mmCIF file of C-alpha atoms in Angstrom:
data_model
loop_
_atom_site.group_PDB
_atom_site.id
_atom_site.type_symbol
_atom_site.label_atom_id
_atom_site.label_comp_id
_atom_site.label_asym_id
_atom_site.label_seq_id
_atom_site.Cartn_x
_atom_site.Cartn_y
_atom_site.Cartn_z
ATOM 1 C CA UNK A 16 16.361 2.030 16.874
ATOM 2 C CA UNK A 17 12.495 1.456 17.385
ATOM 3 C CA UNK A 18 10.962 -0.579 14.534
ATOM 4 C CA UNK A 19 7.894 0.822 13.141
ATOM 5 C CA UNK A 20 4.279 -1.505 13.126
ATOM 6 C CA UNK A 21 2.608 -2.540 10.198
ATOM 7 C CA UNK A 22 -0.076 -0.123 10.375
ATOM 8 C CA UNK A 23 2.242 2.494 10.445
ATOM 9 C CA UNK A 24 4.274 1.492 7.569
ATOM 10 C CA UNK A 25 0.785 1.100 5.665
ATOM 11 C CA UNK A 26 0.127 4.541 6.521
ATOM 12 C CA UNK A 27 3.610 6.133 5.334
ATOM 13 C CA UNK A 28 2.957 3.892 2.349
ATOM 14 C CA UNK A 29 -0.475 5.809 1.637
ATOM 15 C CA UNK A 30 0.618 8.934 2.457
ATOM 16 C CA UNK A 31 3.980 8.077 -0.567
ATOM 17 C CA UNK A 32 1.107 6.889 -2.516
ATOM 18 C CA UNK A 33 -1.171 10.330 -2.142
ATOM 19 C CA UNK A 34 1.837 12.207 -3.568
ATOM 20 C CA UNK A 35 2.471 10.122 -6.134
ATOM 21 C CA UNK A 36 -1.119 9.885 -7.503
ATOM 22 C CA UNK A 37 -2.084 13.518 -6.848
ATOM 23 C CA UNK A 38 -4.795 13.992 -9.276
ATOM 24 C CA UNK A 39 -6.595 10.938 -7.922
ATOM 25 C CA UNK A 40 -8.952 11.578 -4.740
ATOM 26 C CA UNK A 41 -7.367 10.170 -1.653
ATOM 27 C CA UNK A 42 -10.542 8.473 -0.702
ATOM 28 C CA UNK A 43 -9.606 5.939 -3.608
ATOM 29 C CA UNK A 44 -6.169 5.998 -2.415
ATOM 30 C CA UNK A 45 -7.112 4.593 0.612
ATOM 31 C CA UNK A 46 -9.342 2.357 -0.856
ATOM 32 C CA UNK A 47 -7.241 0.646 -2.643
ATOM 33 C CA UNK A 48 -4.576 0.491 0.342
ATOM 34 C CA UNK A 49 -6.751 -1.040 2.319
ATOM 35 C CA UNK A 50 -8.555 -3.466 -0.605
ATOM 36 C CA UNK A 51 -4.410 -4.341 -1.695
ATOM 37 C CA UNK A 52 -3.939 -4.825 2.423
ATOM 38 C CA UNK A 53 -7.123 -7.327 3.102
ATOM 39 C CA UNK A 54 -5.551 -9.707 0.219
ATOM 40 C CA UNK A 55 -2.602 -10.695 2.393
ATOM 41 C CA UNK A 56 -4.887 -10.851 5.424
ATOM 42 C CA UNK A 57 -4.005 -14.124 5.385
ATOM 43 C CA UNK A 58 -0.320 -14.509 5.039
ATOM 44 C CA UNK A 59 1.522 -15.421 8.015
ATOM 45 C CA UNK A 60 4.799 -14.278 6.934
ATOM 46 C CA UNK A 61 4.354 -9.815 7.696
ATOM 47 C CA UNK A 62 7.657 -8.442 6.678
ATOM 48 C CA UNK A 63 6.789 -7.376 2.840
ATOM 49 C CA UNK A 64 3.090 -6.477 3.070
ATOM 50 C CA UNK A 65 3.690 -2.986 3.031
ATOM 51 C CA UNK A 66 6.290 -3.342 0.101
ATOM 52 C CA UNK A 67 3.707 -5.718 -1.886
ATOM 53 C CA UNK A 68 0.682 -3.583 -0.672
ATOM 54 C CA UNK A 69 2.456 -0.190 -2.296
ATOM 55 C CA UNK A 70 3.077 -2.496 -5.776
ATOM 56 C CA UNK A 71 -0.017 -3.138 -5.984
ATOM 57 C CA UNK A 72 -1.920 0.325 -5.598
ATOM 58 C CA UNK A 73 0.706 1.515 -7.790
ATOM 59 C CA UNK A 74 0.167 -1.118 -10.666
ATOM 60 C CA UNK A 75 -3.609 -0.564 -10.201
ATOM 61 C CA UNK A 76 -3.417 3.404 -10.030
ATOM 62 C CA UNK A 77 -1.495 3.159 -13.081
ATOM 63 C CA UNK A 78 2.141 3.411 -12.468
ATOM 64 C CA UNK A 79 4.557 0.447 -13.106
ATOM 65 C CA UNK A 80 2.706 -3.568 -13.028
ATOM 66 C CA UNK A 81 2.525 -5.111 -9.933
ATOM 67 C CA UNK A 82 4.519 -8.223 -9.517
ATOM 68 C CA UNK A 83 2.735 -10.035 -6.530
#
C-alpha cells in the first residue's frame, strides 16, 4: 500500500472541505487551508497536520470548534 504525501492529504482535505462549505467561494477555502497549514510550519512531528489543518478550517468556516 503506497502512503500518500502531505500535500496530497492537504489537498483531499480541501477538496472534503469545498463540499462541506459549498456556499463559501473556494478561493477562501483555500485560503484558509493554506493560512491553518503555515501555523504548523514549524512542527516537526507531520503525522496530524492534515487532521489538525481540516479542524481548524472547519471551526473557522463555522462548523464544529477547533481543538488545536
Amino acid at each position: 500500500m503506497s502512503s500518500k504525501s502531505e500535500d496530497d492529504l492537504i489537498a483531499d482535505v480541501e477538496d472534503r472541505l469545498v463540499k462541506r462549505f459549498n456556499t463559501v467561494p473556494r478561493g477562501r477555502v483555500s485560503d484558509a487551508v493554506e493560512t491553518a497549514r503555515h501555523r504548523f510550519a514549524g512542527s516537526t512531528i507531520r503525522d496530524f497536520i492534515p487532521l489538525l489543518v481540516e479542524r481548524r478550517v472547519t471551526s473557522e468556516l463555522g462548523g464544529e470548534p477547533a481543538h488545536a
